[in-house]
XYZ file of C-alpha atoms in Angstrom:
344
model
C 167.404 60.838 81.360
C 165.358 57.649 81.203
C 166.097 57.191 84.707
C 164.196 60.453 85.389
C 161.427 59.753 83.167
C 160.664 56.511 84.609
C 160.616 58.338 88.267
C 158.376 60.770 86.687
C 155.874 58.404 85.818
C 156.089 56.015 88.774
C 155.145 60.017 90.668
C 151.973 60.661 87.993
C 150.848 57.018 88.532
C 150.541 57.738 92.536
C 149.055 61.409 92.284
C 146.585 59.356 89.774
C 145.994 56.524 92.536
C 145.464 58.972 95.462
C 143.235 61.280 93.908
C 141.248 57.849 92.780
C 141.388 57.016 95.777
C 139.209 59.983 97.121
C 136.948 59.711 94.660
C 133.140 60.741 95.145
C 133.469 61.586 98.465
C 132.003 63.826 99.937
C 132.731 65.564 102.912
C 129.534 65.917 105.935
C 128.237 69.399 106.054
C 125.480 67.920 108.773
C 125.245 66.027 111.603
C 122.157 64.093 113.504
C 121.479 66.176 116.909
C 119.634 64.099 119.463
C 118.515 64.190 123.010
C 119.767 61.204 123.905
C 122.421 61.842 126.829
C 126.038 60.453 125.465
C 123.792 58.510 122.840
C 121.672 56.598 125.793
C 117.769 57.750 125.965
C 115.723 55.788 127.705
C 112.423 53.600 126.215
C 109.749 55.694 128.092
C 110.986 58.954 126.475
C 110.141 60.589 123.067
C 113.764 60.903 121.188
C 113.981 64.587 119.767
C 116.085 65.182 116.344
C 117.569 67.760 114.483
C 120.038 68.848 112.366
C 123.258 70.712 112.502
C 123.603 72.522 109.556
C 127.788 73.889 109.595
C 127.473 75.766 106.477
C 123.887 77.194 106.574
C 122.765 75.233 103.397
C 118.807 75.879 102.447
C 117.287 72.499 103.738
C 114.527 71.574 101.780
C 113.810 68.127 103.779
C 115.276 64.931 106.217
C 114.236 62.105 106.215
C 114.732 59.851 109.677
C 115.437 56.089 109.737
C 116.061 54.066 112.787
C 117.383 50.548 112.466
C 115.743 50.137 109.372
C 112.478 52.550 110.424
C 111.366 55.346 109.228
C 110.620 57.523 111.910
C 109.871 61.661 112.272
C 112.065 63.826 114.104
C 109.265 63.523 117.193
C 109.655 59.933 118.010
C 107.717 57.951 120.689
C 110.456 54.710 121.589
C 107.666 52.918 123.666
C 107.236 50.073 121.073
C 110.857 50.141 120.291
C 113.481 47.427 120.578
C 116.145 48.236 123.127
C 119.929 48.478 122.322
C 121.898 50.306 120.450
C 120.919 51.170 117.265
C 122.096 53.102 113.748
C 120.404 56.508 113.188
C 120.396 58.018 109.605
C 119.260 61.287 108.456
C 119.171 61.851 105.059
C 119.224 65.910 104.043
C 117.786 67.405 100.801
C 119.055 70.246 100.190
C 119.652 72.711 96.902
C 118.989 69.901 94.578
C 121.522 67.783 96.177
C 121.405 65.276 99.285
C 123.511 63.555 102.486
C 123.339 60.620 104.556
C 124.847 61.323 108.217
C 125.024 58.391 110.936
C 125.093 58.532 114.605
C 123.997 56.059 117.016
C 121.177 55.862 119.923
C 121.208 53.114 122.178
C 117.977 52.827 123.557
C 117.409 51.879 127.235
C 115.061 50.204 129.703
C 113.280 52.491 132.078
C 112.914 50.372 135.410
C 115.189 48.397 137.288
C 115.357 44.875 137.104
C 112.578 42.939 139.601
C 114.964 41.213 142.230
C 113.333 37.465 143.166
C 114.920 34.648 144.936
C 113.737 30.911 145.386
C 112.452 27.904 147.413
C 113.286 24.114 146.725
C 110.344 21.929 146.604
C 112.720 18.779 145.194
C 115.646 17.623 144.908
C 116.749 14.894 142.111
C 119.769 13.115 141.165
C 121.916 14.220 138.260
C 124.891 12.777 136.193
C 127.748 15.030 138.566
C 130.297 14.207 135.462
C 127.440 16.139 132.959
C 129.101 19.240 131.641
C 125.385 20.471 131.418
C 124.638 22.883 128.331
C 120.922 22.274 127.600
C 118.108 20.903 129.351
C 114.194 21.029 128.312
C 110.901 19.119 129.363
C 108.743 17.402 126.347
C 106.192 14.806 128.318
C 107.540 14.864 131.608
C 110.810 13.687 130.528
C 114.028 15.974 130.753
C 116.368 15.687 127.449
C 119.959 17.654 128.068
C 122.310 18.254 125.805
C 125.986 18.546 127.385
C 129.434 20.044 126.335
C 132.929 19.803 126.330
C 135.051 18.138 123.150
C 135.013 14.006 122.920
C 132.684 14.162 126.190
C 129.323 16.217 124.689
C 126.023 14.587 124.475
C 122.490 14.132 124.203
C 120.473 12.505 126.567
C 116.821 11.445 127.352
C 116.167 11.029 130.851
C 114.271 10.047 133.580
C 114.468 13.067 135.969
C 113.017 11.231 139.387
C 115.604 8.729 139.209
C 118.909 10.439 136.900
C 118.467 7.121 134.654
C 119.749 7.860 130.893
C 116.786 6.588 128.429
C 119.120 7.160 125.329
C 122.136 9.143 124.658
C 124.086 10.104 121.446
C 127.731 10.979 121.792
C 128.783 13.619 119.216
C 131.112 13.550 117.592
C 134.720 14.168 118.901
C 135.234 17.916 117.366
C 132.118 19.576 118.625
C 131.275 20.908 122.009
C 127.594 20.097 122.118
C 125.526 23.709 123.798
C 122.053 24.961 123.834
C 118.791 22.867 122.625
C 115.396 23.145 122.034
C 112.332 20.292 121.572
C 109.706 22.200 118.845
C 107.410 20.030 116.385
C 108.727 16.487 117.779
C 112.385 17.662 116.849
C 115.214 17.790 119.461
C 117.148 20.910 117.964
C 121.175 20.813 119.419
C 123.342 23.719 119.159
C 127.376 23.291 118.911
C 129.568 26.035 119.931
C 132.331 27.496 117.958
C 131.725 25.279 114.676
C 128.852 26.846 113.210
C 126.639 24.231 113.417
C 123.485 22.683 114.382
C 121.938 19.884 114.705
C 117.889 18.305 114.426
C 117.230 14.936 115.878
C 113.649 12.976 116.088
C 112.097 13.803 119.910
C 111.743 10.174 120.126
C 114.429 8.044 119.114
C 117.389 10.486 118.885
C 118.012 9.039 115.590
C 119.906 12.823 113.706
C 117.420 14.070 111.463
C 119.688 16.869 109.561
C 122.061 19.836 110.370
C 121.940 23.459 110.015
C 124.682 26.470 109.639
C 124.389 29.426 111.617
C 123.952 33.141 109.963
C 125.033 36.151 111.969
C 125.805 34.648 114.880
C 128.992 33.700 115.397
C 128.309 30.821 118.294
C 126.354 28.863 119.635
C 125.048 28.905 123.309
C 121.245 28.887 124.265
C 118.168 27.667 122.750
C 114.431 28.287 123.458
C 111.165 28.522 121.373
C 107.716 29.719 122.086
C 106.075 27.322 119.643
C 106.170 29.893 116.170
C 109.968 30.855 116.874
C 113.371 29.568 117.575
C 115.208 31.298 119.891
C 119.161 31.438 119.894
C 121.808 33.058 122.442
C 125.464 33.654 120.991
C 127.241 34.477 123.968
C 126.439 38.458 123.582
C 123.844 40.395 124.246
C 121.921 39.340 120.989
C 119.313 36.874 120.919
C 118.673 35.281 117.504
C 115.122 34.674 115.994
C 115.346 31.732 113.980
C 112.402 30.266 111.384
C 111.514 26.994 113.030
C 111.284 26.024 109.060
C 114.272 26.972 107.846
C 116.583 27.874 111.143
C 117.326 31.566 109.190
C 118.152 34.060 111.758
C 115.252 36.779 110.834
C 115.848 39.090 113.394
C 117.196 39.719 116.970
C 116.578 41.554 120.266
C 119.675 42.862 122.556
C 119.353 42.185 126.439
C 119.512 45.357 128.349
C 118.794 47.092 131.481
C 118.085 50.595 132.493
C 122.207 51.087 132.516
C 123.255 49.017 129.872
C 123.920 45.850 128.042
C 123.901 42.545 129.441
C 126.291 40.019 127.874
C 126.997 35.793 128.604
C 123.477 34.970 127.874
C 123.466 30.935 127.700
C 120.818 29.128 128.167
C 117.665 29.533 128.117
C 113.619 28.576 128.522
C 110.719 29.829 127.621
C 108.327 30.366 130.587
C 105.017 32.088 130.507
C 105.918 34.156 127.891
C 109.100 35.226 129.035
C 113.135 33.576 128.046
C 114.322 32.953 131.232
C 118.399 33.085 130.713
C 121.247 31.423 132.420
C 124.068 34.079 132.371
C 127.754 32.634 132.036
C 129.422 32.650 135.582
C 127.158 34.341 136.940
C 125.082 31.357 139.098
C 121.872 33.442 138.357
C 119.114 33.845 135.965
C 117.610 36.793 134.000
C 114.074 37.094 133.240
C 113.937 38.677 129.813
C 110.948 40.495 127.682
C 110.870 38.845 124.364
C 109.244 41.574 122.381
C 112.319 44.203 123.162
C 114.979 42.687 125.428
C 114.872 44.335 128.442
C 116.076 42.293 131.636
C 112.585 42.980 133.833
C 114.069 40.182 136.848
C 116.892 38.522 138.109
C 116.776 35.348 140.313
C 119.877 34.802 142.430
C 120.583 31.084 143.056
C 124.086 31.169 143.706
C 123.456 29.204 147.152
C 122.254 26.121 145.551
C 126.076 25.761 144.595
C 126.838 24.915 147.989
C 124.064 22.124 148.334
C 125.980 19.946 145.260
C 128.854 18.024 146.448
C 131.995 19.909 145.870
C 135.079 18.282 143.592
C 137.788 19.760 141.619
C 135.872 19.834 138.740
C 132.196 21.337 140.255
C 131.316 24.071 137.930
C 128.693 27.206 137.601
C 124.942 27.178 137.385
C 123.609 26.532 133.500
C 120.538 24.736 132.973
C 117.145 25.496 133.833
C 113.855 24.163 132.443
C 110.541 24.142 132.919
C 107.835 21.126 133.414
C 104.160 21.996 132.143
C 103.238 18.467 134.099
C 104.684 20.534 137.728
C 104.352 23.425 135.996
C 107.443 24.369 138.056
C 110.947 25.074 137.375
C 114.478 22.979 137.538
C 118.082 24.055 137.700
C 121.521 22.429 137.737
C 125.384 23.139 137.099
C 128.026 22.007 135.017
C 129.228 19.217 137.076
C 126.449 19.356 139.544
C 124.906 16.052 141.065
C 121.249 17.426 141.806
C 118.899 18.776 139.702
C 116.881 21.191 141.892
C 112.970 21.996 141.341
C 112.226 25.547 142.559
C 109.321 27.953 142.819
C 110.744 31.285 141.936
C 109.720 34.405 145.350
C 109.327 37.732 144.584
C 112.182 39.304 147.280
């Protein structure tokens, strides 16, 4: 008999626990209806919403917000960040209310501008440089390199590949991305979450910094107000140049879709030009919503490098206000190359 009991109220205890369980929710009576063609809709188009209502409640008002905006059920995406983004509807409705989700990822409306290149110079460069980073601040070229117990930074003179100063880092990071803002060398590491700010002048490490959102680091660039920071996806982090918060981000896209591997990066006449992992190109990026609006193809400056076991892709490109022109190398490349970029 006790033996029964006790099963008894082992049974109440779980009927008690799964009903819990369900608790408070509520099952959708509505869902979001959208124009957007299996969720895409491009950013020249006006996205169109409504509501399905399944069991023909009296609506009394819905209330739109994209991403965090409040738009109508008209909208105009021309000012819009691409990528995809969460779409809520919230329905009032016989004195009670919903929240449905859906998503919209929102697309570019022209093709990417296809340009190639012409070398003007070539220069020597460390061929045992894993290169990560590389920048211009007064017509010197700092780089920050990777790989663990071999990752750097260096000051150098470009012309003639001679090392001004370096700092090894230490043996458990693999140094990435920098940035020069405000007389600070900023230095990105990859998987460990941290940064790191040095003094433009004598490399001497001023601080550190953690990441946010972003789970790696890759690319740095800044446009003077912001800090700009690549993770490897299609995101591209907007960090305070005061406190290195991530405030915001934009995703890289095209007119077909996301564009992921974006490394490093430079900030050139108001554009982030981006390396893209293995890829031996570049991708000219609109800062205000993402969209890839070039591409620059320099996969044959691979063959001009001397070739060795250890030769790796295209990644680093920076640009010189002195030239006001552009440089490239590789991981493992001995020449940095200056370019002027050709429409094709």
């Amino acid at each position: 008999m006790k033996t029964i009991n006790y099963l008894t109220i082992i049974f109440l205890a779980l009927v008690v626990i799964s009903c819990g369980s369900n608790s408070g929710l509520k099952k959708n009576d509505f869902i979001i209806e959208t124009n957007a063609e299996k969720g895409n809709i491009s950013i020249d188009e006006t996205l169109t919403l409504a509501i399905k209502n399944k069991k023909k409640y009296t609506i009394d008002s819905v209330s739109y917000v994209l991403n965090g905006n409040k738009i109508n059920n008209n909208f105009n995406l021309k000012d819009f960040k691409l990528g995809k983004h969460k779409l809520d509807a919230t329905v009032y409705y016989e004195g009670e209310k919903q929240t449905t989700t859906t998503a919209v990822t929102i697309l570019n409306n022209e093709l990417p501008q296809v340009y190639t290149y012409k070398i003007i110079n070539e220069y020597p460069h460390d061929i045992t440089s894993y290169t990560q980073g590389l920048e211009f601040h007064n017509d010197t070229l700092y780089e920050s390199t990777g790989q663990l117990k071999e990752s750097k930074l260096k000051k150098i003179d470009y012309k003639t590949g001679t090392v001004l100063k370096n700092i090894n880092l230490a043996d458990e990071y693999f140094g990435e991305g920098l940035t020069i803002l405000n007389n600070k060398v900023y230095q990105l590491t990859w998987q460990k979450g941290t940064g790191f700010v040095y003094d433009v002048n004598t490399l001497e490490k001023i601080s550190s910094f953690k990441y946010g959102k972003s789970k790696e680091g890759w690319g740095l660039c800044n446009n003077n107000n912001t800090i700009y920071k690549s993770d490897g996806t299609e995101k591209i982090w907007l960090l305070n140049p005061e406190t290195l918060v991530e405030e915001d981000n934009i995703q890289v896209y095209t007119n077909k879709g996301k564009i992921i591997g974006i490394n490093e990066m430079e900030w050139i006449n108001g554009k982030i030009y981006a390396n893209r992992y293995q890829k031996d190109g570049v991708a000219i990026i609109n800062p205000k919503n993402g969209a890839v609006i070039g591409v620059v193809d320099f996969k044959p400056l691979k063959k001009l490098v001397t070739q060795h076991e250890g030769l790796d892709v295209l990644n680093g490109i920076a640009f010189n206000p002195k030239t006001n022109t552009i440089f490239v190398t590789g991981k493992r490349w001995d020449k940095l190359f200056e370019v002027e970029i050709i429409e094709k």
